[in-house]
mmCIF file of C-alpha atoms in Angstrom:
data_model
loop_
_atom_site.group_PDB
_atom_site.id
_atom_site.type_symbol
_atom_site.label_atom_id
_atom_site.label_comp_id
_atom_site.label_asym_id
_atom_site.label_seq_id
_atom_site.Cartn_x
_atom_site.Cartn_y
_atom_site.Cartn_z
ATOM 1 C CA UNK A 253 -87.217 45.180 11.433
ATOM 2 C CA UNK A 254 -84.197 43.790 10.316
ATOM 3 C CA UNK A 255 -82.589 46.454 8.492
ATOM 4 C CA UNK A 256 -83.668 48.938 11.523
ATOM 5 C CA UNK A 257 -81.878 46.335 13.965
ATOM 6 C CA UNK A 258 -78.915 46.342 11.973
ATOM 7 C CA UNK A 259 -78.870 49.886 11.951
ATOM 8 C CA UNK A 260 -79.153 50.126 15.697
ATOM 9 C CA UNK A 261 -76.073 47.985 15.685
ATOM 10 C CA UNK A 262 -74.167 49.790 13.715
ATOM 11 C CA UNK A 263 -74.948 53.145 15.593
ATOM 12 C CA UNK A 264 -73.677 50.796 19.003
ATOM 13 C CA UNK A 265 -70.491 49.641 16.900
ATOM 14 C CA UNK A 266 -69.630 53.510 16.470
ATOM 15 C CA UNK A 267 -70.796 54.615 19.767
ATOM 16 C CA UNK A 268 -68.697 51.933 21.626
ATOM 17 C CA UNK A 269 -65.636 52.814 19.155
ATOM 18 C CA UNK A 270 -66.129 56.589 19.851
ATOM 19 C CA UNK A 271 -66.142 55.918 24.031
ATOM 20 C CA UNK A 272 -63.148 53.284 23.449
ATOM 21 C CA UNK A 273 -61.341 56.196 21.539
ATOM 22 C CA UNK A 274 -62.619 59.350 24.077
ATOM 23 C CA UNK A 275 -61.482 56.978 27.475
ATOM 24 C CA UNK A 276 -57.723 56.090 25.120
ATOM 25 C CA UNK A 277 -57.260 59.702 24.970
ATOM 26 C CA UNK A 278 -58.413 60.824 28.646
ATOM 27 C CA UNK A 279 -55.919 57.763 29.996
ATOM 28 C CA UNK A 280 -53.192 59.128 27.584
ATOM 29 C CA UNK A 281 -53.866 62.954 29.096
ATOM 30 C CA UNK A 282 -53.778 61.605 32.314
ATOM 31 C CA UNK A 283 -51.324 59.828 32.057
ATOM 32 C CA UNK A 284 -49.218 62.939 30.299
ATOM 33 C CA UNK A 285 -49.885 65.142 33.780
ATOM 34 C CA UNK A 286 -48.615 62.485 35.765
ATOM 35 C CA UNK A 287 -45.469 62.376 34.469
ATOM 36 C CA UNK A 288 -45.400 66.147 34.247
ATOM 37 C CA UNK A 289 -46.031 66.062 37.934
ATOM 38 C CA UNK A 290 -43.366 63.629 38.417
ATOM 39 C CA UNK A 291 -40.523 64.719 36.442
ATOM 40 C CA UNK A 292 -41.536 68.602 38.115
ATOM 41 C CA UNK A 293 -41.038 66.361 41.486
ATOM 42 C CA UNK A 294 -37.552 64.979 40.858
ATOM 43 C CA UNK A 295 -36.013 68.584 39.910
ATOM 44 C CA UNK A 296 -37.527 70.412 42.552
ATOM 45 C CA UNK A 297 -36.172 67.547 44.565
ATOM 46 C CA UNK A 298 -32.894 66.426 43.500
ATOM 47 C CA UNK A 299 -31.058 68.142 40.864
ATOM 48 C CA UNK A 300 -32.300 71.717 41.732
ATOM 49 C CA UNK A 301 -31.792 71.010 45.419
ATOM 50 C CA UNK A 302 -28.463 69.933 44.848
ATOM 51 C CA UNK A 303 -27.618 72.895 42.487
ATOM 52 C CA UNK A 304 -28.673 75.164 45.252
ATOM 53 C CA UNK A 305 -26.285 73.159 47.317
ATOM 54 C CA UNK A 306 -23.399 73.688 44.860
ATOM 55 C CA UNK A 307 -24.014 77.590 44.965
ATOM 56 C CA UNK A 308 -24.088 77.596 48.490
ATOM 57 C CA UNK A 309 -20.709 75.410 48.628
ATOM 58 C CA UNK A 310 -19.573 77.650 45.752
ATOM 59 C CA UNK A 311 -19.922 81.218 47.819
ATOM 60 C CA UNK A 312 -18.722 79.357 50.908
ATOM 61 C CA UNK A 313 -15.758 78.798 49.150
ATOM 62 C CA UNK A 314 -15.162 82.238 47.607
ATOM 63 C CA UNK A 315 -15.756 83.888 50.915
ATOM 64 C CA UNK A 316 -12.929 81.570 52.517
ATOM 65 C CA UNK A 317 -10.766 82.592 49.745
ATOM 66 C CA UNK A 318 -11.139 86.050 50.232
ATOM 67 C CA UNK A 319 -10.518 86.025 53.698
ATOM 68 C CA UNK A 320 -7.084 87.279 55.658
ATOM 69 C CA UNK A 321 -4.874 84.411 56.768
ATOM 70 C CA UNK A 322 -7.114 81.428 55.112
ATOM 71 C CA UNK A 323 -6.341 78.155 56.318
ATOM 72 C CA UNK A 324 -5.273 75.713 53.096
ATOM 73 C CA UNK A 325 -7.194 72.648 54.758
ATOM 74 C CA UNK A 326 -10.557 74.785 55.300
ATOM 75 C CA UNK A 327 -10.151 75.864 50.940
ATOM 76 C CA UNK A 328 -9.303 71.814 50.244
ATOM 77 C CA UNK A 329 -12.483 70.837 52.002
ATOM 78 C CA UNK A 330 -15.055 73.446 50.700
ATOM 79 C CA UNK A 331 -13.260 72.576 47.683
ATOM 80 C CA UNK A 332 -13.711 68.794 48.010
ATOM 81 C CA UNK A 333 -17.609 69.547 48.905
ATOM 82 C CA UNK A 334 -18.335 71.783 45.877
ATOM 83 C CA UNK A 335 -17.086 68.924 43.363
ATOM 84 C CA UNK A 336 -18.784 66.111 45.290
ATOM 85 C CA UNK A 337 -22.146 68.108 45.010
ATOM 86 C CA UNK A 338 -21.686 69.050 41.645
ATOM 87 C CA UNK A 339 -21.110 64.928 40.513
ATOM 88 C CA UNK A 340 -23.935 64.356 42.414
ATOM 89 C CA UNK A 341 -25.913 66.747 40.663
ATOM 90 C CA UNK A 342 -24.219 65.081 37.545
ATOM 91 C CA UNK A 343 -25.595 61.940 39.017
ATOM 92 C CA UNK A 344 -28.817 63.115 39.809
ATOM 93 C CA UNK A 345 -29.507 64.399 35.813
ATOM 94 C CA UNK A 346 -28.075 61.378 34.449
ATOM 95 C CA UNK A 347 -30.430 59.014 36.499
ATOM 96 C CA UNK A 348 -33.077 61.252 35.267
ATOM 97 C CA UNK A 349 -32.726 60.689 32.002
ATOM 98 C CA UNK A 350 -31.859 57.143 32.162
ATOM 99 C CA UNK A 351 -35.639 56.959 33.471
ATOM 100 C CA UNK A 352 -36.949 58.693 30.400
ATOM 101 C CA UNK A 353 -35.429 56.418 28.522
ATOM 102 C CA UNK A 354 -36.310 53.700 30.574
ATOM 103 C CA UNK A 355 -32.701 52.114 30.614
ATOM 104 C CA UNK A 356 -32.031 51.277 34.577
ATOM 105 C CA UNK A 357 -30.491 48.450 34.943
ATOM 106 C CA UNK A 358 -29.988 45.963 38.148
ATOM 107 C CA UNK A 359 -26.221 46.689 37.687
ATOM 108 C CA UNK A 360 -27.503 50.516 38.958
ATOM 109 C CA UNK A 361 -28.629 48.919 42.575
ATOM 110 C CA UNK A 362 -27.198 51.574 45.226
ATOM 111 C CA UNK A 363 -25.787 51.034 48.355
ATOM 112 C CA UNK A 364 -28.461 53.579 50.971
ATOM 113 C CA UNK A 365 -27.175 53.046 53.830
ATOM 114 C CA UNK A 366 -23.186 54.783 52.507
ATOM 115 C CA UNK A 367 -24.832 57.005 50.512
ATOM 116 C CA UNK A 368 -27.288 58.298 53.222
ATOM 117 C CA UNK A 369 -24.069 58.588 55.541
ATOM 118 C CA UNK A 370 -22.536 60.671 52.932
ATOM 119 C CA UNK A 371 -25.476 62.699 52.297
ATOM 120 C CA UNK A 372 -25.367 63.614 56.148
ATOM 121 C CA UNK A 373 -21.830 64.523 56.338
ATOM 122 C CA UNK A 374 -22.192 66.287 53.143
ATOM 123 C CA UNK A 375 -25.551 68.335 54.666
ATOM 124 C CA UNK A 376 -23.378 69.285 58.095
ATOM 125 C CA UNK A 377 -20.551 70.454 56.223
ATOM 126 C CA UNK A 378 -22.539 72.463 53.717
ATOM 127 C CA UNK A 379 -25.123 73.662 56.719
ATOM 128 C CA UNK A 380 -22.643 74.244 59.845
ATOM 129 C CA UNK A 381 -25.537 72.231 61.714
ATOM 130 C CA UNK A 382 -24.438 68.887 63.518
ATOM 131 C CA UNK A 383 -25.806 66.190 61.868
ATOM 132 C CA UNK A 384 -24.950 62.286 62.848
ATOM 133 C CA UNK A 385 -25.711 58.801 60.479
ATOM 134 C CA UNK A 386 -26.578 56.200 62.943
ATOM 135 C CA UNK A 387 -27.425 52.502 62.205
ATOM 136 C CA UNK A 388 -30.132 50.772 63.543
ATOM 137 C CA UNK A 389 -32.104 48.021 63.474
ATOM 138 C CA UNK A 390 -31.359 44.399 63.144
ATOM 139 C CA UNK A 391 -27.302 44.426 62.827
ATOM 140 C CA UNK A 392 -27.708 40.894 61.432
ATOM 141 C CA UNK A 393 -29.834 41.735 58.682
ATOM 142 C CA UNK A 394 -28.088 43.473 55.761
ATOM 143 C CA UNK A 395 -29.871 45.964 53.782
ATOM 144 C CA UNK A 396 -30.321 44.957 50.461
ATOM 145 C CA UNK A 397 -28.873 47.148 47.559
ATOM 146 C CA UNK A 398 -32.552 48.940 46.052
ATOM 147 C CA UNK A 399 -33.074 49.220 42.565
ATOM 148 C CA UNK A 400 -32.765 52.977 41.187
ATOM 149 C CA UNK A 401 -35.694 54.150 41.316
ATOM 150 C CA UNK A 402 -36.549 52.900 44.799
ATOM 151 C CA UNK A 403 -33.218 54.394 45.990
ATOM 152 C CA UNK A 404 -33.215 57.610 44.580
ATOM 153 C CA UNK A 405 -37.150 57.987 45.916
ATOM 154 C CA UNK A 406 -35.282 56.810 49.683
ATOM 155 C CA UNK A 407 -32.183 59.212 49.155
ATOM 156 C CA UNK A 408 -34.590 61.852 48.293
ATOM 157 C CA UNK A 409 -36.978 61.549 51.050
ATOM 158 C CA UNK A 410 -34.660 61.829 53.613
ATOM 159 C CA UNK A 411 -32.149 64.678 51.734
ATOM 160 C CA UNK A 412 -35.788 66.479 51.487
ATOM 161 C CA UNK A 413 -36.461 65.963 55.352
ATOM 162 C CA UNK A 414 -32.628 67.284 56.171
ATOM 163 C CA UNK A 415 -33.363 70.723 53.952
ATOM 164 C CA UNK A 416 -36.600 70.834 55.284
ATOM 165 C CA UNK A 417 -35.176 71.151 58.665
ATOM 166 C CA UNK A 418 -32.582 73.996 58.266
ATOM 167 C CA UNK A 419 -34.766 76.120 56.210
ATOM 168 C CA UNK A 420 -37.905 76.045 58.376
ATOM 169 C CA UNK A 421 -37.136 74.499 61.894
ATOM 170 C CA UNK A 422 -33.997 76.200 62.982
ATOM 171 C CA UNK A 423 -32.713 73.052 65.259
ATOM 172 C CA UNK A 424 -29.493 72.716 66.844
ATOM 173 C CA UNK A 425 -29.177 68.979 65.303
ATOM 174 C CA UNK A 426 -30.154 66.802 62.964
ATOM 175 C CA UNK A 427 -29.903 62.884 63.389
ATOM 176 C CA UNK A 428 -30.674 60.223 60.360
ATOM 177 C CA UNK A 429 -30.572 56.649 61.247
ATOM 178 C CA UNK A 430 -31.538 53.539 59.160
ATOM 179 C CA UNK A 431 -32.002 50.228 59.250
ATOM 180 C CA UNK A 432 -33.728 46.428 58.926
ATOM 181 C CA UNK A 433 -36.317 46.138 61.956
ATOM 182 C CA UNK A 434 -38.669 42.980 61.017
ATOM 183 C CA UNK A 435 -39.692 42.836 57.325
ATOM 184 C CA UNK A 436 -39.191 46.776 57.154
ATOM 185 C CA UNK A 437 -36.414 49.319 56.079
ATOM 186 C CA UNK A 438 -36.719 52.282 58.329
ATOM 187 C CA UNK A 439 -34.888 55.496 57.681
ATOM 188 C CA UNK A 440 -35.695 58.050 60.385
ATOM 189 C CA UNK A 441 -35.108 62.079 60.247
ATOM 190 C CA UNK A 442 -35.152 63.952 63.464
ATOM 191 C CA UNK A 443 -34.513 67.323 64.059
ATOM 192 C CA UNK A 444 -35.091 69.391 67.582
ATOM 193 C CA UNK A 445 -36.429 72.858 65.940
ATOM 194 C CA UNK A 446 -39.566 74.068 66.040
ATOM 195 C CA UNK A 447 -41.712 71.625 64.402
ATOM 196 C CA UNK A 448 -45.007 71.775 62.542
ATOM 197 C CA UNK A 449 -47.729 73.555 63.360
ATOM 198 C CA UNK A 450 -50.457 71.736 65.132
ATOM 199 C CA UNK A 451 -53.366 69.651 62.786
ATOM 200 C CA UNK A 452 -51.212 70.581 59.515
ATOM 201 C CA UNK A 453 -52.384 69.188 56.814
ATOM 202 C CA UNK A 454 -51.341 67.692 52.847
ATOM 203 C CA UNK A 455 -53.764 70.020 51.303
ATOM 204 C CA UNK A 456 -52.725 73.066 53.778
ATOM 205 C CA UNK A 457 -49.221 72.027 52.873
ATOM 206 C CA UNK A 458 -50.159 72.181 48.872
ATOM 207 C CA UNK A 459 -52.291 75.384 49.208
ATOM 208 C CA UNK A 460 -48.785 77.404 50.944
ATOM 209 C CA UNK A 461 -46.791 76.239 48.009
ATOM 210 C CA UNK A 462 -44.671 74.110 50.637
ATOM 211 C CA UNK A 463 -44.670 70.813 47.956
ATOM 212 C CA UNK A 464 -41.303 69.830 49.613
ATOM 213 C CA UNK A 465 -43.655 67.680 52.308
ATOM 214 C CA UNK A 466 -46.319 67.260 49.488
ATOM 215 C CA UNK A 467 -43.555 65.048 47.525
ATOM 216 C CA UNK A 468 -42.135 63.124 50.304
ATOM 217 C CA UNK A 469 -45.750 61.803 50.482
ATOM 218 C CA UNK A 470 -46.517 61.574 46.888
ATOM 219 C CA UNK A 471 -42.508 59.373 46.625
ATOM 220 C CA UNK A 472 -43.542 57.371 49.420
ATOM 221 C CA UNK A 473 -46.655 56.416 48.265
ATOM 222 C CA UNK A 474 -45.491 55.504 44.566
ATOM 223 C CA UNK A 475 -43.108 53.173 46.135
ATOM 224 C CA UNK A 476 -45.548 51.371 48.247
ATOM 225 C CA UNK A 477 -43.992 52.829 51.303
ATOM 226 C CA UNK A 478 -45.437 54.488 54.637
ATOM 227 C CA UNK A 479 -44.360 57.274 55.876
ATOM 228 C CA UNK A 480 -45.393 59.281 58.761
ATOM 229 C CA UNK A 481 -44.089 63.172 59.379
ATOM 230 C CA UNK A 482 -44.503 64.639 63.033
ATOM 231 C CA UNK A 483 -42.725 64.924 66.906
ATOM 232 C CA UNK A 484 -43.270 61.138 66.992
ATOM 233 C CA UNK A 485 -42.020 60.511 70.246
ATOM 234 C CA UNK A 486 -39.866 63.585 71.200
ATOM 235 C CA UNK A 487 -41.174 66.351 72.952
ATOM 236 C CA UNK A 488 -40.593 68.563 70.407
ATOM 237 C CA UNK A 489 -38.921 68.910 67.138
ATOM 238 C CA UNK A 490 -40.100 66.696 64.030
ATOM 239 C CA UNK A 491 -39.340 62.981 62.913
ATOM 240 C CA UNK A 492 -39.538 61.867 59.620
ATOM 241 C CA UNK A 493 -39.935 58.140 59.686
ATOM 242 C CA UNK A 494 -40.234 56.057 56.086
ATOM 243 C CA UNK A 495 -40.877 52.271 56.322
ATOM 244 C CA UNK A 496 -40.666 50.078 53.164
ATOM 245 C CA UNK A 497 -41.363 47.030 53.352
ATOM 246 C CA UNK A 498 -38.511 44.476 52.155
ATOM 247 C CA UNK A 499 -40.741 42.488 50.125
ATOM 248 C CA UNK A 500 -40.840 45.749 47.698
ATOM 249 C CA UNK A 501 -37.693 45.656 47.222
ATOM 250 C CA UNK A 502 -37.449 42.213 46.135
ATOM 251 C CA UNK A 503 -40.508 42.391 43.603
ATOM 252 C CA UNK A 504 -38.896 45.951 41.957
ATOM 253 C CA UNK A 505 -35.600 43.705 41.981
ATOM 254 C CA UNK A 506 -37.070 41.033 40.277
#
């Protein structure tokens, strides 16, 4: 009996190593596709968005150069637009890899609120469609700089919700707006096009290849965020509204 207990123990011993070795690997695998799915979500979202951007700015450029009786100030501002997408870009790969490598730093902590005012002016410029940065909220209450990955999650929300716009919705205007309301930062995205289609869906939205919507959902959630994409309360169009709440910010800060 003894040696035939033993045995049995020794069988467990293995069996409970093999499961403890099969559930290392299936965390590892897993955790493998989700940074896959991640790192496929910040270049579909920020440096080949802003690429596509630059070529845009780029032909923009070489048309107005091409063209009889030019004005010098229209070349210097297409110009001035093609380098400042193409440092962003610059900016967007570098962050990128800083991530891989894990070296962010709080000295990195970005300032939304003028970079979400440049990202609209750049968008109208780059688009032709009028586009206004208005700040909301409590005037008092100061938003605090977000750690990098927190901003660049923000920035690329609402750059996502701008494209998003003039590629599907055809609106005459775009408006962003941002701001401390309570114990929330709220950045809002509104545009007067067509809107979505009635009872849409994440998985619809996944199925038609539009990930775009998908990733807005999937950066919001990683962040501990809420976000909420529909007319809101317009009468038409669609609002993009993304509330994080403050105390995130402080424990990613920390």
């Amino acid at each position: 009996m003894g040696v035939t207990l033993r045995n049995l123990l020794l069988r467990f011993g293995a069996a409970t190593q093999a499961l403890t070795a099969v559930q290392a690997r299936l965390a590892a695998t897993e955790a493998v596709a989700t940074e896959r799915a991640r790192l496929a979500r910040e270049m579909h979202d920020s440096v080949a968005k802003t690429l596509h951007g630059v070529a845009l700015a780029a032909e923009g450029l070489a048309s107005s150069a091409g063209a009889a009786n030019t004005d010098p100030a229209l070349l210097r501002s297409q110009a001035d637009l093609v380098a400042r997408s193409a440092r962003r870009a610059a900016a967007e790969s570098r962050e990128l890899l800083s991530d891989l490598r894990r070296q962010a730093t709080r000295d990195q902590d970005t300032d939304v609120m003028s970079e979400l005012a440049a990202r609209t002016i750049d968008f109208s410029t780059r688009t032709g469609l009028t586009a206004a940065y208005h700040p909301t909220g409590e005037q008092t209450t100061p938003v605090p700089p977000l750690p990098p990955t927190v901003a660049r999650n923000v920035l690329t929300i609402a750059t996502e919700a701008m494209e998003n716009a003039h590629r599907h919705a055809s609106p005459t205007q775009v408006d962003v707006s941002a701001g401390v309301h309570g114990d929330l930062l709220r950045i809002t995205v509104y545009d007067d096009g067509r809107g979505l289609p009635e009872n849409t869906t994440l998985e619809q939205l996944r199925r038609a290849g539009h990930f775009g919507l998908v990733g807005m959902v999937e950066r919001a959630a990683s962040m501990g965020a809420r976000i909420r994409i529909g007319r809101g309360d317009h009468p038409k169009g669609t609002e993009v509204r993304l509330e994080l709440p403050l105390a995130t910010i402080r424990e990613e800060a920390a």
